[in-house]
């Protein structure tokens, strides 16, 4: 059996986030530990390949077709590096992944060997949009990035999504890049 429930990173990192220092408001209140009825927010595991992980990614871009072997090998590479934090929301009522986002840690020589985070592949499945899950994912990764002692977070997106990121305090230097200094 190639695919299993092993987490990409330590799940306790999500549980230990200081949600009270979150800068956006949620109404009704949701959090990483309580994302909504039947929903669970957690690190990616390889079994998520059979729970529609690629289907969700394909709502963002060309996700491609991969074998279990390819997926497992990429997962193992990411896990070993300890710099990839892919989170998913599973709807446990249907056993499907309905949202995902990634934080990648980049190591630098500048700023006294600092680390910076990159937020990528933020996507909420069509019928789950407008339920604050996008906001939950980005808030979670922002707090996680801070906890991992990064000095800033950057991301790239199309111009019409910039307004979404401004909610979290990201500022923009042009039409497709946003930055948040932590
Ligand atoms: C770095 C990257 O990955 S960029 C790629 C971003 N992803 C995509 O473009 C994929 C397609 N889109 C999606 O998956 C979703 O629409 C997302 C991720 C952009 C937003 O997720 P949702 O769960 O629908 O958003 P959520 O319900 O949390 O909305 C939060 C707030 O953002 C606003 N918002 C939602 N989508 C957008 C948008 N496309 N542009 C601007 N504002 C938006 C909402 O109005 C809401 O505002 P409020 O808090 O004032 O009421």
PDB file of C-alpha atoms and ligand atoms in Angstrom:
ATOM      1  CA  UNK A   1       0.000   0.000   0.000  1.00  0.00           C
ATOM      2  CA  UNK A   2       1.708   3.195  -1.210  1.00  0.00           C
ATOM      3  CA  UNK A   3      -0.679   5.817   0.119  1.00  0.00           C
ATOM      4  CA  UNK A   4      -1.257   6.415   3.819  1.00  0.00           C
ATOM      5  CA  UNK A   5      -2.279   8.923   6.492  1.00  0.00           C
ATOM      6  CA  UNK A   6       1.258  10.098   7.414  1.00  0.00           C
ATOM      7  CA  UNK A   7       1.251  13.898   7.693  1.00  0.00           C
ATOM      8  CA  UNK A   8       3.546  16.042   5.561  1.00  0.00           C
ATOM      9  CA  UNK A   9       4.500  17.957   8.718  1.00  0.00           C
ATOM     10  CA  UNK A  10       3.796  17.819  12.436  1.00  0.00           C
ATOM     11  CA  UNK A  11       0.010  18.468  12.892  1.00  0.00           C
ATOM     12  CA  UNK A  12       0.621  19.946  16.350  1.00  0.00           C
ATOM     13  CA  UNK A  13       2.131  23.011  14.619  1.00  0.00           C
ATOM     14  CA  UNK A  14      -1.403  23.909  13.486  1.00  0.00           C
ATOM     15  CA  UNK A  15      -2.957  23.223  16.878  1.00  0.00           C
ATOM     16  CA  UNK A  16      -0.352  25.423  18.603  1.00  0.00           C
ATOM     17  CA  UNK A  17      -1.007  28.526  16.478  1.00  0.00           C
ATOM     18  CA  UNK A  18      -2.000  31.617  18.446  1.00  0.00           C
ATOM     19  CA  UNK A  19      -5.343  32.188  16.724  1.00  0.00           C
ATOM     20  CA  UNK A  20      -6.024  35.237  18.941  1.00  0.00           C
ATOM     21  CA  UNK A  21      -3.291  37.122  17.045  1.00  0.00           C
ATOM     22  CA  UNK A  22      -5.111  36.537  13.752  1.00  0.00           C
ATOM     23  CA  UNK A  23      -5.707  39.873  11.988  1.00  0.00           C
ATOM     24  CA  UNK A  24      -8.924  39.150  10.033  1.00  0.00           C
ATOM     25  CA  UNK A  25     -12.380  38.604  11.484  1.00  0.00           C
ATOM     26  CA  UNK A  26     -14.581  35.544  10.978  1.00  0.00           C
ATOM     27  CA  UNK A  27     -18.349  35.610  11.228  1.00  0.00           C
ATOM     28  CA  UNK A  28     -19.484  33.043  12.222  1.00  0.00           C
ATOM     29  CA  UNK A  29     -16.293  32.236  14.144  1.00  0.00           C
ATOM     30  CA  UNK A  30     -14.190  29.437  12.642  1.00  0.00           C
ATOM     31  CA  UNK A  31     -10.599  28.408  13.402  1.00  0.00           C
ATOM     32  CA  UNK A  32      -8.016  25.766  12.354  1.00  0.00           C
ATOM     33  CA  UNK A  33      -9.383  23.408  15.039  1.00  0.00           C
ATOM     34  CA  UNK A  34     -13.039  24.181  14.171  1.00  0.00           C
ATOM     35  CA  UNK A  35     -13.283  24.995  10.440  1.00  0.00           C
ATOM     36  CA  UNK A  36     -16.998  24.180  10.219  1.00  0.00           C
ATOM     37  CA  UNK A  37     -19.488  21.318  10.510  1.00  0.00           C
ATOM     38  CA  UNK A  38     -17.868  18.084   9.286  1.00  0.00           C
ATOM     39  CA  UNK A  39     -14.733  19.904   8.100  1.00  0.00           C
ATOM     40  CA  UNK A  40     -11.172  19.184   9.240  1.00  0.00           C
ATOM     41  CA  UNK A  41      -8.096  21.345   8.554  1.00  0.00           C
ATOM     42  CA  UNK A  42      -4.841  19.361   8.642  1.00  0.00           C
ATOM     43  CA  UNK A  43      -1.513  18.742   6.872  1.00  0.00           C
ATOM     44  CA  UNK A  44      -1.624  16.903   3.537  1.00  0.00           C
ATOM     45  CA  UNK A  45      -1.107  13.118   3.571  1.00  0.00           C
ATOM     46  CA  UNK A  46      -0.591  10.800   0.583  1.00  0.00           C
ATOM     47  CA  UNK A  47      -4.057   9.193   1.046  1.00  0.00           C
ATOM     48  CA  UNK A  48      -5.462  12.582  -0.018  1.00  0.00           C
ATOM     49  CA  UNK A  49      -4.591  11.622  -3.589  1.00  0.00           C
ATOM     50  CA  UNK A  50      -7.665   9.335  -3.448  1.00  0.00           C
ATOM     51  CA  UNK A  51      -9.750  12.063  -1.780  1.00  0.00           C
ATOM     52  CA  UNK A  52      -9.785  14.430  -4.746  1.00  0.00           C
ATOM     53  CA  UNK A  53      -6.674  16.496  -3.925  1.00  0.00           C
ATOM     54  CA  UNK A  54      -5.847  16.864  -7.627  1.00  0.00           C
ATOM     55  CA  UNK A  55      -9.438  17.709  -8.473  1.00  0.00           C
ATOM     56  CA  UNK A  56      -9.236  20.714  -6.144  1.00  0.00           C
ATOM     57  CA  UNK A  57      -5.844  21.770  -7.566  1.00  0.00           C
ATOM     58  CA  UNK A  58      -7.300  21.576 -11.072  1.00  0.00           C
ATOM     59  CA  UNK A  59      -9.709  24.383 -10.119  1.00  0.00           C
ATOM     60  CA  UNK A  60      -6.620  26.625  -9.922  1.00  0.00           C
ATOM     61  CA  UNK A  61      -4.395  25.458 -12.743  1.00  0.00           C
ATOM     62  CA  UNK A  62      -3.317  22.488 -14.854  1.00  0.00           C
ATOM     63  CA  UNK A  63      -2.843  19.857 -12.152  1.00  0.00           C
ATOM     64  CA  UNK A  64      -1.834  17.036 -14.510  1.00  0.00           C
ATOM     65  CA  UNK A  65      -2.100  13.285 -14.089  1.00  0.00           C
ATOM     66  CA  UNK A  66       0.273  11.570 -11.694  1.00  0.00           C
ATOM     67  CA  UNK A  67       0.755   7.985 -10.595  1.00  0.00           C
ATOM     68  CA  UNK A  68       0.696   7.005  -6.921  1.00  0.00           C
ATOM     69  CA  UNK A  69       4.459   6.442  -7.211  1.00  0.00           C
ATOM     70  CA  UNK A  70       5.118   9.953  -8.540  1.00  0.00           C
ATOM     71  CA  UNK A  71       2.918  11.539  -5.888  1.00  0.00           C
ATOM     72  CA  UNK A  72       4.514   9.529  -3.078  1.00  0.00           C
ATOM     73  CA  UNK A  73       8.052  10.380  -4.258  1.00  0.00           C
ATOM     74  CA  UNK A  74       7.280  14.114  -4.425  1.00  0.00           C
ATOM     75  CA  UNK A  75       5.597  13.965  -1.012  1.00  0.00           C
ATOM     76  CA  UNK A  76       8.608  12.192   0.526  1.00  0.00           C
ATOM     77  CA  UNK A  77      10.965  14.777  -0.982  1.00  0.00           C
ATOM     78  CA  UNK A  78       8.887  17.620   0.474  1.00  0.00           C
ATOM     79  CA  UNK A  79       8.551  15.945   3.862  1.00  0.00           C
ATOM     80  CA  UNK A  80      12.289  15.290   4.146  1.00  0.00           C
ATOM     81  CA  UNK A  81      13.132  18.904   3.301  1.00  0.00           C
ATOM     82  CA  UNK A  82      10.909  20.138   6.195  1.00  0.00           C
ATOM     83  CA  UNK A  83      10.233  23.314   4.183  1.00  0.00           C
ATOM     84  CA  UNK A  84       6.851  22.425   2.665  1.00  0.00           C
ATOM     85  CA  UNK A  85       3.635  23.044   4.580  1.00  0.00           C
ATOM     86  CA  UNK A  86       0.680  21.951   2.448  1.00  0.00           C
ATOM     87  CA  UNK A  87      -2.607  22.182   4.330  1.00  0.00           C
ATOM     88  CA  UNK A  88      -5.950  20.763   3.257  1.00  0.00           C
ATOM     89  CA  UNK A  89      -9.561  21.017   4.361  1.00  0.00           C
ATOM     90  CA  UNK A  90     -11.395  17.685   4.192  1.00  0.00           C
ATOM     91  CA  UNK A  91     -15.168  17.422   4.245  1.00  0.00           C
ATOM     92  CA  UNK A  92     -15.412  14.260   6.328  1.00  0.00           C
ATOM     93  CA  UNK A  93     -19.096  13.839   5.384  1.00  0.00           C
ATOM     94  CA  UNK A  94     -17.998  12.927   1.855  1.00  0.00           C
ATOM     95  CA  UNK A  95     -14.334  12.048   2.447  1.00  0.00           C
ATOM     96  CA  UNK A  96     -13.139  14.646  -0.068  1.00  0.00           C
ATOM     97  CA  UNK A  97     -10.540  17.424   0.007  1.00  0.00           C
ATOM     98  CA  UNK A  98     -12.371  20.702  -0.579  1.00  0.00           C
ATOM     99  CA  UNK A  99      -9.619  23.298  -0.119  1.00  0.00           C
ATOM    100  CA  UNK A 100      -5.840  23.526   0.024  1.00  0.00           C
ATOM    101  CA  UNK A 101      -2.983  26.020   0.359  1.00  0.00           C
ATOM    102  CA  UNK A 102       0.804  25.739   0.539  1.00  0.00           C
ATOM    103  CA  UNK A 103       3.542  27.547   2.452  1.00  0.00           C
ATOM    104  CA  UNK A 104       7.110  27.032   1.250  1.00  0.00           C
ATOM    105  CA  UNK A 105      10.042  28.221   3.335  1.00  0.00           C
ATOM    106  CA  UNK A 106      12.961  29.769   1.477  1.00  0.00           C
ATOM    107  CA  UNK A 107      16.356  30.000   3.190  1.00  0.00           C
ATOM    108  CA  UNK A 108      18.448  33.103   2.575  1.00  0.00           C
ATOM    109  CA  UNK A 109      21.996  34.311   3.253  1.00  0.00           C
ATOM    110  CA  UNK A 110      20.788  37.910   3.516  1.00  0.00           C
ATOM    111  CA  UNK A 111      19.229  39.413   6.653  1.00  0.00           C
ATOM    112  CA  UNK A 112      21.584  37.266   8.767  1.00  0.00           C
ATOM    113  CA  UNK A 113      20.557  33.970   7.178  1.00  0.00           C
ATOM    114  CA  UNK A 114      16.844  34.700   7.421  1.00  0.00           C
ATOM    115  CA  UNK A 115      13.888  32.665   6.177  1.00  0.00           C
ATOM    116  CA  UNK A 116      10.967  33.889   4.129  1.00  0.00           C
ATOM    117  CA  UNK A 117       7.687  32.184   3.313  1.00  0.00           C
ATOM    118  CA  UNK A 118       5.959  31.881  -0.045  1.00  0.00           C
ATOM    119  CA  UNK A 119       2.227  31.247  -0.151  1.00  0.00           C
ATOM    120  CA  UNK A 120       1.148  29.245  -3.191  1.00  0.00           C
ATOM    121  CA  UNK A 121      -1.726  27.158  -4.573  1.00  0.00           C
ATOM    122  CA  UNK A 122      -4.519  28.656  -2.488  1.00  0.00           C
ATOM    123  CA  UNK A 123      -7.721  27.108  -3.800  1.00  0.00           C
ATOM    124  CA  UNK A 124     -11.180  26.413  -2.459  1.00  0.00           C
ATOM    125  CA  UNK A 125     -13.434  24.049  -4.390  1.00  0.00           C
ATOM    126  CA  UNK A 126     -16.210  25.847  -6.250  1.00  0.00           C
ATOM    127  CA  UNK A 127     -19.235  24.907  -4.093  1.00  0.00           C
ATOM    128  CA  UNK A 128     -17.306  25.590  -0.854  1.00  0.00           C
ATOM    129  CA  UNK A 129     -16.368  29.176  -1.794  1.00  0.00           C
ATOM    130  CA  UNK A 130     -17.758  32.090   0.183  1.00  0.00           C
ATOM    131  CA  UNK A 131     -17.726  30.095   3.459  1.00  0.00           C
ATOM    132  CA  UNK A 132     -14.528  31.796   4.782  1.00  0.00           C
ATOM    133  CA  UNK A 133     -12.313  28.796   3.965  1.00  0.00           C
ATOM    134  CA  UNK A 134      -9.956  30.868   1.772  1.00  0.00           C
ATOM    135  CA  UNK A 135      -9.589  33.338   4.619  1.00  0.00           C
ATOM    136  CA  UNK A 136      -9.023  30.470   7.077  1.00  0.00           C
ATOM    137  CA  UNK A 137      -6.280  28.928   4.902  1.00  0.00           C
ATOM    138  CA  UNK A 138      -4.375  32.189   4.380  1.00  0.00           C
ATOM    139  CA  UNK A 139      -4.718  33.208   8.058  1.00  0.00           C
ATOM    140  CA  UNK A 140      -3.449  29.795   9.128  1.00  0.00           C
ATOM    141  CA  UNK A 141      -0.410  29.897   6.826  1.00  0.00           C
ATOM    142  CA  UNK A 142       0.351  33.496   7.824  1.00  0.00           C
ATOM    143  CA  UNK A 143       0.428  32.569  11.531  1.00  0.00           C
ATOM    144  CA  UNK A 144       2.407  29.407  10.750  1.00  0.00           C
ATOM    145  CA  UNK A 145       4.970  31.439   8.801  1.00  0.00           C
ATOM    146  CA  UNK A 146       5.353  33.751  11.774  1.00  0.00           C
ATOM    147  CA  UNK A 147       5.728  30.790  14.136  1.00  0.00           C
ATOM    148  CA  UNK A 148       8.465  29.425  11.860  1.00  0.00           C
ATOM    149  CA  UNK A 149      10.279  32.762  12.314  1.00  0.00           C
ATOM    150  CA  UNK A 150      10.154  34.025   8.752  1.00  0.00           C
ATOM    151  CA  UNK A 151      10.710  37.759   8.287  1.00  0.00           C
ATOM    152  CA  UNK A 152       8.204  38.124   5.461  1.00  0.00           C
ATOM    153  CA  UNK A 153       5.743  36.290   3.215  1.00  0.00           C
ATOM    154  CA  UNK A 154       5.375  36.835  -0.502  1.00  0.00           C
ATOM    155  CA  UNK A 155       2.984  35.555  -3.132  1.00  0.00           C
ATOM    156  CA  UNK A 156       2.095  35.921  -6.787  1.00  0.00           C
ATOM    157  CA  UNK A 157      -1.449  36.078  -8.092  1.00  0.00           C
ATOM    158  CA  UNK A 158      -3.604  37.479 -10.864  1.00  0.00           C
ATOM    159  CA  UNK A 159      -4.649  41.147 -10.358  1.00  0.00           C
ATOM    160  CA  UNK A 160      -8.286  40.439  -9.452  1.00  0.00           C
ATOM    161  CA  UNK A 161      -7.282  38.333  -6.409  1.00  0.00           C
ATOM    162  CA  UNK A 162      -5.040  41.034  -4.885  1.00  0.00           C
ATOM    163  CA  UNK A 163      -7.993  42.546  -3.000  1.00  0.00           C
ATOM    164  CA  UNK A 164      -8.457  39.191  -1.230  1.00  0.00           C
ATOM    165  CA  UNK A 165      -4.851  39.251   0.056  1.00  0.00           C
ATOM    166  CA  UNK A 166      -5.007  42.900   1.117  1.00  0.00           C
ATOM    167  CA  UNK A 167      -7.445  41.769   3.839  1.00  0.00           C
ATOM    168  CA  UNK A 168      -4.525  40.067   5.605  1.00  0.00           C
ATOM    169  CA  UNK A 169      -2.313  43.149   5.426  1.00  0.00           C
ATOM    170  CA  UNK A 170      -0.425  42.207   2.259  1.00  0.00           C
ATOM    171  CA  UNK A 171       0.787  45.199   0.269  1.00  0.00           C
ATOM    172  CA  UNK A 172       1.393  45.223  -3.452  1.00  0.00           C
ATOM    173  CA  UNK A 173       4.316  46.552  -5.438  1.00  0.00           C
ATOM    174  CA  UNK A 174       2.747  45.789  -8.819  1.00  0.00           C
ATOM    175  CA  UNK A 175      -0.305  44.023 -10.264  1.00  0.00           C
ATOM    176  CA  UNK A 176       0.657  40.475  -9.374  1.00  0.00           C
ATOM    177  CA  UNK A 177       3.000  40.423  -6.359  1.00  0.00           C
ATOM    178  CA  UNK A 178       1.998  40.853  -2.720  1.00  0.00           C
ATOM    179  CA  UNK A 179       4.161  40.994   0.374  1.00  0.00           C
ATOM    180  CA  UNK A 180       3.511  40.875   4.113  1.00  0.00           C
ATOM    181  CA  UNK A 181       6.323  41.855   6.473  1.00  0.00           C
ATOM    182  CA  UNK A 182       5.984  39.869   9.709  1.00  0.00           C
TER     183      UNK A 182
HETATM  184  C1  LIG B   1      -1.076  32.693  -4.176  1.00  0.00           C
HETATM  185  C2  LIG B   1      -2.253  32.013  -4.882  1.00  0.00           C
HETATM  186  O1  LIG B   1      -2.439  30.834  -4.751  1.00  0.00           O
HETATM  187  S1  LIG B   1      -3.294  32.981  -5.828  1.00  0.00           S
HETATM  188  C3  LIG B   1      -4.603  31.886  -6.329  1.00  0.00           C
HETATM  189  C4  LIG B   1      -5.866  32.114  -5.599  1.00  0.00           C
HETATM  190  N1  LIG B   1      -6.804  31.063  -5.940  1.00  0.00           N
HETATM  191  C5  LIG B   1      -7.619  31.079  -7.016  1.00  0.00           C
HETATM  192  O2  LIG B   1      -7.666  32.029  -7.790  1.00  0.00           O
HETATM  193  C6  LIG B   1      -8.461  29.833  -7.246  1.00  0.00           C
HETATM  194  C7  LIG B   1      -9.918  30.140  -7.420  1.00  0.00           C
HETATM  195  N2  LIG B   1     -10.491  30.880  -6.284  1.00  0.00           N
HETATM  196  C8  LIG B   1     -10.630  30.338  -5.060  1.00  0.00           C
HETATM  197  O3  LIG B   1     -10.244  29.200  -4.802  1.00  0.00           O
HETATM  198  C9  LIG B   1     -11.325  31.170  -3.992  1.00  0.00           C
HETATM  199  O4  LIG B   1     -12.226  32.034  -4.618  1.00  0.00           O
HETATM  200  C10 LIG B   1     -10.362  32.007  -3.104  1.00  0.00           C
HETATM  201  C11 LIG B   1      -9.269  31.130  -2.514  1.00  0.00           C
HETATM  202  C12 LIG B   1      -9.717  33.161  -3.873  1.00  0.00           C
HETATM  203  C13 LIG B   1     -11.191  32.637  -1.961  1.00  0.00           C
HETATM  204  O5  LIG B   1     -11.733  31.572  -1.195  1.00  0.00           O
HETATM  205  P1  LIG B   1     -13.167  31.664  -0.509  1.00  0.00           P
HETATM  206  O6  LIG B   1     -13.264  30.565   0.482  1.00  0.00           O
HETATM  207  O7  LIG B   1     -14.217  31.751  -1.543  1.00  0.00           O
HETATM  208  O8  LIG B   1     -13.060  33.076   0.207  1.00  0.00           O
HETATM  209  P2  LIG B   1     -13.669  33.469   1.616  1.00  0.00           P
HETATM  210  O9  LIG B   1     -15.063  32.959   1.757  1.00  0.00           O
HETATM  211  O10 LIG B   1     -12.698  33.106   2.683  1.00  0.00           O
HETATM  212  O11 LIG B   1     -13.731  35.049   1.402  1.00  0.00           O
HETATM  213  C14 LIG B   1     -13.024  35.890   2.223  1.00  0.00           C
HETATM  214  C15 LIG B   1     -13.201  37.305   1.780  1.00  0.00           C
HETATM  215  O12 LIG B   1     -12.511  37.511   0.536  1.00  0.00           O
HETATM  216  C16 LIG B   1     -13.397  37.990  -0.452  1.00  0.00           C
HETATM  217  N3  LIG B   1     -13.067  37.314  -1.700  1.00  0.00           N
HETATM  218  C17 LIG B   1     -13.303  36.042  -2.005  1.00  0.00           C
HETATM  219  N4  LIG B   1     -12.847  35.755  -3.238  1.00  0.00           N
HETATM  220  C18 LIG B   1     -12.319  36.918  -3.721  1.00  0.00           C
HETATM  221  C19 LIG B   1     -11.714  37.273  -4.948  1.00  0.00           C
HETATM  222  N5  LIG B   1     -11.584  36.408  -5.933  1.00  0.00           N
HETATM  223  N6  LIG B   1     -11.272  38.541  -5.074  1.00  0.00           N
HETATM  224  C20 LIG B   1     -11.417  39.454  -4.087  1.00  0.00           C
HETATM  225  N7  LIG B   1     -12.016  39.167  -2.890  1.00  0.00           N
HETATM  226  C21 LIG B   1     -12.447  37.916  -2.712  1.00  0.00           C
HETATM  227  C22 LIG B   1     -14.787  37.654   0.043  1.00  0.00           C
HETATM  228  O13 LIG B   1     -15.730  38.575  -0.449  1.00  0.00           O
HETATM  229  C23 LIG B   1     -14.639  37.733   1.553  1.00  0.00           C
HETATM  230  O14 LIG B   1     -14.738  39.060   1.965  1.00  0.00           O
HETATM  231  P3  LIG B   1     -15.327  39.461   3.436  1.00  0.00           P
HETATM  232  O15 LIG B   1     -14.475  38.754   4.465  1.00  0.00           O
HETATM  233  O16 LIG B   1     -15.171  40.928   3.485  1.00  0.00           O
HETATM  234  O17 LIG B   1     -16.729  38.970   3.429  1.00  0.00           O
END
